[in-house]
Coordinates of C-alpha atoms and ligand atoms in Angstrom, one line a residue:
M110 CA -121.9 80.0 96.4
C111 CA -123.3 76.9 94.9
L112 CA -121.0 75.3 92.6
V113 CA -121.9 72.5 89.9
Y114 CA -119.4 70.7 88.5
Y115 CA -120.4 68.7 85.4
L116 CA -118.5 67.1 82.2
S117 CA -119.1 67.8 78.8
A118 CA -117.3 66.6 75.6
S119 CA -114.4 65.5 77.7
K120 CA -113.8 69.0 79.0
L121 CA -114.7 69.9 82.7
Y122 CA -116.8 73.1 83.0
L123 CA -116.9 75.0 86.4
K124 CA -120.3 76.9 86.3
M125 CA -121.8 78.9 88.9
N126 CA -125.5 78.6 90.0
K127 CA -126.9 81.6 88.2
S128 CA -130.2 79.8 87.6
V129 CA -133.7 81.0 89.1
S130 CA -136.9 79.7 89.5
G131 CA -139.9 82.2 89.8
F132 CA -138.0 85.2 88.3
S133 CA -140.9 86.1 86.3
K134 CA -143.2 86.6 89.8
L135 CA -140.5 88.9 91.1
K136 CA -141.4 92.8 91.0
K137 CA -139.0 94.7 88.8
S138 CA -137.0 96.1 91.5
E139 CA -136.6 92.7 92.9
K140 CA -135.5 91.3 89.5
I141 CA -132.8 94.1 89.2
E142 CA -131.7 93.5 92.7
W143 CA -131.2 89.5 91.7
L144 CA -129.4 90.6 88.4
L145 CA -127.2 92.9 90.5
Q146 CA -126.4 90.1 92.9
H147 CA -125.9 87.3 90.4
Y148 CA -124.3 89.0 87.2
L149 CA -123.7 92.5 87.9
F150 CA -121.1 92.2 91.0
N151 CA -123.8 94.5 93.1
S152 CA -122.2 97.4 90.9
K153 CA -123.6 100.9 91.8
S154 CA -123.1 102.0 88.2
A155 CA -124.9 99.3 86.8
K156 CA -127.6 100.0 88.9
K157 CA -127.7 103.8 87.9
I158 CA -127.5 102.8 84.3
I159 CA -130.5 100.5 84.6
T160 CA -132.3 103.3 86.5
Q161 CA -131.3 106.4 84.3
Y162 CA -133.3 104.8 81.5
W163 CA -136.7 105.0 83.0
N164 CA -138.9 107.3 81.9
S165 CA -140.2 110.0 84.6
N166 CA -143.8 109.4 83.6
E167 CA -144.7 106.7 85.7
K168 CA -147.5 106.0 82.8
L169 CA -145.7 106.1 80.2
Q170 CA -142.8 103.8 81.5
Q171 CA -145.5 101.0 82.9
L172 CA -146.8 101.1 79.1
H173 CA -143.1 100.3 78.1
D174 CA -142.5 97.6 81.1
E175 CA -145.6 95.9 79.7
F176 CA -144.7 95.4 75.8
I177 CA -142.5 92.7 77.1
E178 CA -141.8 90.5 79.8
N179 CA -139.1 90.6 82.9
T180 CA -138.4 94.1 81.7
I181 CA -135.5 96.3 83.6
T182 CA -135.3 99.4 81.7
N183 CA -135.4 100.9 78.4
Y184 CA -133.0 100.4 75.3
Y185 CA -133.3 103.7 73.5
L186 CA -132.6 103.7 69.7
P187 CA -132.6 107.3 67.9
L188 CA -135.4 108.3 65.8
G189 CA -134.0 110.4 62.8
I190 CA -135.8 112.0 59.9
A191 CA -135.2 111.8 56.3
P192 CA -136.9 114.5 54.5
N193 CA -137.7 115.4 50.8
F194 CA -139.0 111.9 49.8
L195 CA -141.3 112.4 46.9
I196 CA -143.3 109.3 46.3
N197 CA -146.0 109.1 43.6
N198 CA -145.9 113.2 43.6
K199 CA -146.7 113.2 47.3
L200 CA -143.5 114.7 49.5
Y201 CA -142.9 112.7 52.7
A202 CA -140.3 113.3 55.8
I203 CA -139.8 109.5 56.4
P204 CA -139.0 108.4 60.4
M205 CA -136.1 106.2 60.9
A206 CA -135.4 104.3 64.0
I207 CA -131.8 103.0 63.8
E208 CA -128.4 103.0 65.8
E209 CA -125.9 103.2 62.7
S210 CA -124.5 106.6 61.8
S211 CA -124.6 107.5 58.1
V212 CA -127.9 105.3 57.1
V213 CA -130.2 108.5 57.8
A214 CA -127.9 110.9 55.9
A215 CA -127.7 108.6 53.2
A216 CA -131.5 108.4 52.6
S217 CA -131.8 112.0 52.9
K218 CA -128.9 112.7 50.3
A219 CA -130.8 110.1 48.0
A220 CA -134.3 111.7 48.3
K221 CA -132.8 115.4 47.6
F222 CA -131.1 113.9 44.8
W223 CA -134.4 112.0 43.2
L224 CA -136.4 114.9 44.4
E225 CA -135.1 117.1 41.6
R226 CA -135.3 114.1 38.9
G227 CA -139.0 113.3 39.3
G228 CA -139.2 111.3 42.7
F229 CA -139.8 107.7 43.3
K230 CA -142.6 105.7 41.5
T231 CA -144.1 102.8 43.5
E232 CA -146.8 100.2 42.9
V233 CA -148.3 97.1 45.3
I234 CA -148.5 94.5 43.4
S235 CA -150.1 91.9 45.5
T236 CA -151.5 91.8 49.3
T237 CA -151.9 88.0 49.9
K238 CA -150.5 86.3 53.2
I239 CA -150.0 82.7 54.2
G240 CA -150.5 80.4 56.9
Q241 CA -150.3 76.7 57.0
V242 CA -151.6 73.6 59.1
H243 CA -148.9 71.1 59.3
F244 CA -150.0 67.6 59.5
M245 CA -149.2 63.9 59.2
Y246 CA -151.3 61.1 58.0
H247 CA -150.7 57.7 56.9
G248 CA -153.5 56.4 54.9
D249 CA -154.7 56.8 51.1
F250 CA -154.2 60.2 49.6
K251 CA -157.1 59.8 47.2
T252 CA -159.4 59.3 50.4
L253 CA -157.7 62.4 52.4
N254 CA -158.3 64.7 49.2
T255 CA -161.7 63.7 49.1
F256 CA -162.1 64.3 52.6
F257 CA -160.4 67.5 52.3
N258 CA -162.9 68.8 49.7
T259 CA -165.9 67.7 51.6
I260 CA -164.9 69.3 54.7
K261 CA -163.4 72.7 53.0
P262 CA -166.6 74.8 53.2
K263 CA -166.9 73.6 57.1
L264 CA -163.1 74.8 57.6
I265 CA -164.3 78.2 56.5
S266 CA -167.6 78.4 58.2
D267 CA -166.2 77.1 61.5
A268 CA -163.8 80.3 61.5
K269 CA -166.6 82.4 60.9
P270 CA -166.5 83.7 64.5
I271 CA -163.0 85.1 64.1
T272 CA -163.2 86.1 60.3
K273 CA -166.7 88.0 60.6
N274 CA -165.1 91.5 61.2
M275 CA -162.3 91.1 58.8
D276 CA -164.9 89.7 56.2
K277 CA -167.1 93.1 56.5
R278 CA -164.0 95.0 55.8
G279 CA -163.5 93.4 52.8
G280 CA -160.6 90.8 53.8
G281 CA -160.4 87.1 55.3
I282 CA -159.7 83.9 53.8
L283 CA -159.2 83.6 50.3
N284 CA -158.4 79.9 49.7
I285 CA -157.4 76.6 51.6
E286 CA -155.6 73.9 49.7
L287 CA -154.5 70.4 50.8
R288 CA -150.7 70.2 49.9
N289 CA -149.0 66.7 49.5
K290 CA -145.5 66.8 50.8
T291 CA -145.1 63.2 51.3
D292 CA -141.9 63.6 48.7
S293 CA -140.0 65.4 51.4
I294 CA -141.3 63.6 54.8
D295 CA -143.2 60.6 54.7
G296 CA -146.8 61.0 55.6
Y297 CA -146.4 65.0 55.8
Y298 CA -149.2 67.1 54.3
Q299 CA -150.6 70.9 54.7
L300 CA -153.5 73.0 54.7
H301 CA -152.0 75.9 53.2
A302 CA -154.3 78.6 53.5
S303 CA -154.2 82.3 51.9
F304 CA -155.6 85.4 53.4
E305 CA -156.3 89.0 53.0
T306 CA -155.7 91.0 56.2
L307 CA -156.1 94.6 54.7
D308 CA -154.5 97.1 57.4
A309 CA -153.3 94.4 59.9
M310 CA -150.2 92.7 59.7
G311 CA -152.2 89.7 60.5
A312 CA -150.3 87.2 62.5
N313 CA -152.8 87.1 65.2
F314 CA -155.7 86.8 63.0
I315 CA -154.1 83.9 60.6
N316 CA -152.9 81.9 63.5
S317 CA -156.5 82.2 65.4
C318 CA -158.0 81.1 61.7
L319 CA -155.2 78.6 61.4
E320 CA -156.0 76.6 64.8
Q321 CA -159.7 76.5 64.4
F322 CA -159.1 74.9 60.9
A323 CA -156.8 72.3 62.9
K324 CA -159.4 71.8 65.5
T325 CA -162.4 71.2 62.6
F326 CA -160.0 69.3 60.6
K327 CA -158.8 66.9 63.2
T328 CA -162.2 66.3 64.8
E329 CA -164.0 65.6 61.5
A330 CA -161.1 63.2 60.5
E331 CA -161.7 61.3 63.5
K332 CA -165.6 60.8 62.4
Q333 CA -164.8 60.3 58.7
L334 CA -161.3 58.8 58.5
D335 CA -160.0 55.6 59.0
S336 CA -156.3 56.5 59.7
T337 CA -155.6 59.2 62.2
I338 CA -154.3 62.7 61.4
E339 CA -151.9 64.0 63.5
I340 CA -151.9 68.0 63.8
V341 CA -148.1 69.0 64.2
M342 CA -148.3 72.7 64.3
S343 CA -150.6 75.7 62.8
I344 CA -148.7 78.9 62.1
L345 CA -148.5 81.9 59.8
S346 CA -145.5 82.2 57.3
N347 CA -143.5 85.1 57.2
Y348 CA -142.5 84.2 53.4
V349 CA -144.9 86.4 51.8
P350 CA -143.8 86.3 48.0
D351 CA -147.5 87.4 46.9
C352 CA -147.4 90.5 49.2
L353 CA -145.2 92.4 47.0
V354 CA -144.5 96.0 46.4
K355 CA -141.9 97.3 43.8
A356 CA -140.7 100.8 43.9
E357 CA -138.5 102.5 41.2
V358 CA -136.5 105.9 39.9
N359 CA -135.8 106.7 36.6
C360 CA -134.1 109.4 34.5
K361 CA -132.3 110.1 31.4
I362 CA -128.7 109.2 31.8
E363 CA -127.5 112.8 31.4
D364 CA -130.0 113.9 34.4
L365 CA -127.4 111.6 36.4
A366 CA -125.0 114.2 36.6
D367 CA -124.1 116.2 39.6
L368 CA -121.1 118.1 41.0
N369 CA -119.1 115.0 41.3
I370 CA -120.4 112.9 38.7
N371 CA -120.1 112.2 34.8
A372 CA -123.3 110.6 34.5
K373 CA -122.3 108.0 31.7
E374 CA -119.4 106.7 33.8
F375 CA -121.7 106.7 37.0
A376 CA -124.6 104.8 35.2
H377 CA -122.4 102.3 33.8
K378 CA -120.3 101.6 37.0
F379 CA -123.7 101.5 39.2
I380 CA -125.2 99.0 37.0
Q381 CA -122.0 96.8 37.1
A382 CA -122.1 97.2 40.8
V383 CA -125.7 95.7 40.7
N384 CA -125.0 93.3 38.3
I385 CA -122.3 91.9 40.7
A386 CA -124.7 91.6 43.4
K387 CA -126.9 89.8 41.2
V388 CA -124.5 87.0 40.5
E389 CA -122.3 86.9 43.7
P390 CA -123.8 85.7 47.1
Y391 CA -120.9 87.5 49.2
R392 CA -121.7 91.1 47.6
A393 CA -125.3 90.3 47.5
V394 CA -125.6 89.9 51.3
T395 CA -123.8 93.2 52.0
H396 CA -125.8 94.8 49.1
N397 CA -129.0 93.8 50.7
K398 CA -128.0 94.6 54.2
G399 CA -127.3 98.1 52.7
I400 CA -131.2 98.0 51.6
M401 CA -132.4 96.6 55.0
N402 CA -130.8 99.7 56.8
G403 CA -133.5 101.5 55.1
I404 CA -136.1 99.3 55.4
D405 CA -135.7 97.9 58.9
A406 CA -135.5 101.5 60.1
V407 CA -138.8 102.4 59.1
V408 CA -140.3 99.1 59.8
L409 CA -139.0 99.7 63.3
A410 CA -140.4 103.4 63.6
T411 CA -143.6 102.3 62.4
G412 CA -144.1 99.6 65.2
N413 CA -143.7 96.5 62.8
D414 CA -141.9 93.3 63.2
F415 CA -138.5 93.6 61.5
R416 CA -137.7 90.1 62.1
A417 CA -140.5 88.8 60.1
V418 CA -139.5 91.4 57.3
E419 CA -136.0 90.4 57.2
A420 CA -136.9 86.8 57.2
G421 CA -139.5 87.0 54.2
I422 CA -137.0 89.5 52.1
H423 CA -134.1 87.4 52.5
A424 CA -136.0 84.0 51.5
Y425 CA -137.5 86.1 48.7
A426 CA -133.9 86.9 47.8
S427 CA -133.1 83.4 47.3
K428 CA -136.1 82.4 45.6
N429 CA -134.4 81.0 42.6
G430 CA -131.9 79.1 44.5
T431 CA -128.8 81.3 44.8
Y432 CA -129.1 84.5 47.1
T433 CA -129.0 87.4 44.9
S434 CA -129.7 91.4 44.9
L435 CA -133.4 92.9 45.6
T436 CA -132.4 95.5 43.4
H437 CA -132.1 95.6 39.5
A438 CA -130.7 98.4 37.3
E439 CA -130.7 99.2 33.4
I440 CA -130.4 101.6 30.8
K441 CA -133.0 101.5 27.9
N442 CA -133.5 104.3 25.3
D443 CA -130.9 106.5 27.2
R444 CA -133.0 106.1 30.5
F445 CA -131.3 105.0 33.5
K446 CA -133.9 102.9 35.5
F447 CA -133.1 101.2 39.1
W448 CA -135.9 99.5 41.2
I449 CA -136.8 97.0 44.0
E450 CA -139.5 94.4 44.3
I451 CA -139.7 93.1 47.8
P452 CA -142.2 91.1 49.7
L453 CA -143.7 93.3 52.9
A454 CA -146.2 92.1 55.2
L455 CA -147.1 95.5 57.2
G456 CA -149.7 96.5 59.8
T457 CA -150.9 100.1 60.4
V458 CA -153.7 98.7 62.8
G459 CA -153.1 96.3 65.6
G460 CA -149.9 95.3 67.7
L461 CA -147.9 98.3 68.3
T462 CA -149.4 100.6 66.1
K463 CA -151.7 102.3 68.8
L464 CA -149.7 101.4 71.9
H465 CA -146.4 103.2 71.7
P466 CA -146.7 107.0 71.4
L467 CA -143.4 107.0 68.9
V468 CA -145.2 104.8 66.4
N469 CA -148.3 107.0 66.4
L470 CA -145.9 110.0 65.7
S471 CA -144.4 108.2 63.1
S472 CA -148.0 107.2 61.6
E473 CA -148.7 111.0 62.1
L474 CA -145.7 112.2 60.3
L475 CA -146.6 109.9 57.3
G476 CA -150.0 111.1 57.1
K477 CA -151.3 108.5 58.6
P478 CA -150.8 105.8 55.9
N479 CA -152.6 102.6 55.1
S480 CA -150.7 99.0 55.1
K481 CA -150.5 99.6 51.0
E482 CA -149.0 102.8 51.4
L483 CA -146.6 101.9 54.2
M484 CA -145.2 99.1 52.3
Q485 CA -144.6 101.6 49.3
I486 CA -142.8 103.9 51.8
V487 CA -140.8 101.2 53.3
A488 CA -139.6 99.8 49.6
V489 CA -138.5 103.5 48.5
A490 CA -136.5 103.7 52.0
G491 CA -135.0 100.6 50.9
L492 CA -134.4 101.7 47.2
A493 CA -132.9 105.3 48.7
Q494 CA -130.7 103.2 50.9
N495 CA -129.1 101.1 48.1
F496 CA -128.9 104.0 45.9
A497 CA -126.8 106.1 48.2
A498 CA -124.4 103.2 49.2
L499 CA -124.0 102.1 45.5
R500 CA -123.2 105.9 44.7
S501 CA -120.6 106.2 47.5
L502 CA -119.0 102.9 46.5
T503 CA -118.8 103.6 42.9
T504 CA -117.3 107.0 43.3
T505 CA -115.7 107.9 46.7
G506 CA -115.6 105.0 48.7
I507 CA -117.7 104.3 51.2
Q508 CA -115.6 105.6 54.1
E509 CA -115.2 109.0 53.1
G510 CA -119.2 109.7 54.1
H511 CA -119.6 107.1 56.9
M512 CA -116.6 108.2 58.6
K513 CA -117.6 111.5 58.2
M514 CA -121.0 110.9 60.3
H515 CA -119.0 108.6 62.4
L516 CA -116.9 111.3 63.5
M517 CA -119.2 112.0 66.6
N518 CA -119.3 108.6 67.7
I519 CA -115.3 108.5 67.9
L520 CA -115.5 111.9 69.8
N521 CA -118.0 110.6 72.0
Q522 CA -116.2 107.5 72.5
F523 CA -112.9 109.5 74.2
N524 CA -115.4 111.8 76.2
A525 CA -114.4 115.0 74.1
S526 CA -115.3 118.2 75.3
E527 CA -117.7 120.7 73.4
N528 CA -114.9 122.6 72.6
E529 CA -112.9 119.9 71.5
K530 CA -115.6 118.6 69.2
K531 CA -116.0 121.9 67.4
Q532 CA -112.4 122.0 66.7
I533 CA -112.1 118.6 65.4
I534 CA -115.0 119.1 63.2
T535 CA -113.9 122.1 61.5
H536 CA -110.5 120.3 61.2
F537 CA -112.0 117.1 59.5
K538 CA -114.0 119.4 56.9
T539 CA -111.0 119.4 54.9
N540 CA -109.2 116.4 56.1
T541 CA -109.8 112.8 55.8
V542 CA -111.7 111.0 58.7
T543 CA -110.3 107.7 60.3
H544 CA -110.1 106.5 63.6
S545 CA -106.5 106.8 64.1
A546 CA -106.5 110.3 62.6
V547 CA -109.2 111.5 64.9
V548 CA -107.4 110.2 68.2
D549 CA -104.1 111.6 67.1
K550 CA -105.8 114.9 66.4
L551 CA -107.5 114.8 69.8
E552 CA -104.5 113.9 71.5
K553 CA -102.6 116.9 70.0
L554 CA -105.5 119.1 71.2
R555 CA -105.2 117.5 74.9
N556 CA -101.5 117.9 75.1
Ligands
LIG117 P1 -122.1 114.4 51.6 O1 -122.1 114.7 49.9 O2 -120.7 114.4 52.2 O3 -123.1 115.2 52.2 O4 -122.5 112.8 52.0 P2 -123.2 116.9 52.2 O5 -122.6 117.5 53.4 O6 -123.2 117.3 50.9 O7 -125.0 117.0 52.2 C1 -125.9 116.6 51.3 C2 -127.1 115.7 51.6 O8 -126.9 114.6 52.5 C3 -127.9 116.7 52.7 O9 -128.5 117.6 52.3 C4 -128.6 115.7 53.4 O10 -129.7 115.5 52.9 C5 -127.6 114.6 53.5 P3 -129.0 119.1 53.1 O11 -129.7 118.6 54.3 O12 -127.8 119.8 53.4 O13 -129.7 119.8 52.0 N1 -126.8 114.7 54.5 C6 -127.2 114.7 56.0 N2 -128.5 114.3 56.4 C7 -128.5 114.5 58.0 N3 -127.5 114.6 58.7 C8 -126.1 114.6 58.3 C9 -125.9 114.8 56.9 N4 -125.0 115.1 56.2 C10 -125.4 114.8 54.7 N5 -125.3 114.9 59.0 C11 -123.4 111.0 53.3 C12 -122.5 112.3 53.2 C13 -123.2 110.0 54.0 C14 -124.9 111.4 53.0 C15 -122.9 110.3 51.7 O14 -121.6 109.9 51.7 C16 -123.5 108.9 51.6 O15 -124.8 108.8 51.1 N6 -122.8 107.8 52.2 C17 -123.6 106.4 52.3 C18 -123.3 106.3 53.5 C19 -124.3 104.8 53.6 O16 -124.6 104.2 52.9 N7 -124.3 104.3 54.6 C20 -124.8 103.3 55.1 C21 -124.2 102.4 56.4 S1 -122.7 101.8 55.4 C22 -123.5 100.1 55.2 O17 -123.9 99.5 56.3 C23 -124.0 99.6 54.0 C24 -122.9 99.0 52.5 O18 -122.1 98.2 53.1 C25 -124.1 98.5 51.8 C26 -123.4 98.1 50.7 O19 -122.1 97.7 50.5 O20 -124.0 98.2 49.3 C27 -122.5 100.5 52.3

């Protein structure tokens, strides 16, 4: 084996040569063999794990292989269902793809709670998406601005071959502005463009338009300006503060009561919990993480880009300079109101939406929503998740419910048999679940 020695920051590192050229050109089986040889000690069990996740339907497997590059196998996530979501008087069973226990149960519990209290009300506030051409220019700003205003109609008309279908459907380019960013970086400007992409998430559409703007802008600048323009990059923004959706629940305070809750006390404590997340970033991050449990799970199940959604939402949570809660709560005129307002750029056409059979199934489950409807469903999933978490946190504590749901994971970790599972589940119906209590019980049974 070839060994390469190199020195870094006064430490000697020993590095085995595991680099490879041409990996992408190997067949799937060859890639696996290479991995087994170089990283997995030719382990038979590693090979078994890789191959046992292949789908026996070769066409379906090929479809999955081709979603990404260098695919070796499939990585399963469970797809669960949270029923009983009443949203604007329509009932939904919401599909959720997530690995974490108690999330689907929590969403379901919140949905059931609000089903009996009028359900969720939602509203799409705006649907504008953003893209930018970043460029450098060191000449006179007035000259650049005059040039931009002259060239703006041509920027739009040169992009017509890209926008004509979107235009026909009622979307397209909304506006292009020249933005002077020289206060931040010497010579830095942007073409800041806004778009309506209707049911498409719009990344490819926006990026294609931006690259065409950059081409036209540069070509015309070379003819009309003395100073040169250097295009740095053209790319959409995943920060979409004008692609906003709001979801809300509200009821009379007394209607918050159920078996375990004193309504007034609960409402008061719940609002305190939200207010803490508003002012305390350490808490806000966890509070919003709980919201993202719901949002990401539906975004994933419906074939959307959860990284884009996460980045955009967290940026929105810090739009005023401090990271804060995405949800809000108040009591007004004896009514409890709890709501969320978030940016969401989602697609119900394009991308994986038609390709992945489970994404198609999720869409069918939701009644084939358009992107505006999906924005509302996703926002509700986030709000419901936050309601469930805060309800537990301010009453029983999170561990009781979370550990109840996590019990099966602990049992599987210790290879519990069906009989052991049955006995232990019965035992923990009336006892507190902790990791050590489960292990103790299992050991007692086995002895
Ligand atoms: P429970 O009261 O023990 O549940 O709650 P239950 O057995 O009385 O059942 C009531 C309903 O809950 C059920 O109605 C279901 O809707 C749902 P039913 O179906 O019987 O008509 N439910 C379930 N659904 C599916 N499978 C199940 C199941 N069990 C109950 N097995 C529960 C138990 C876990 C729901 C509750 O304790 C809860 O909501 N806890 C919150 C859990 C949570 O938030 N988990 C997220 C992970 S923790 C985290 O990452 C976020 C966090 O840090 C965020 C933050 O800090 O803000 C907490």
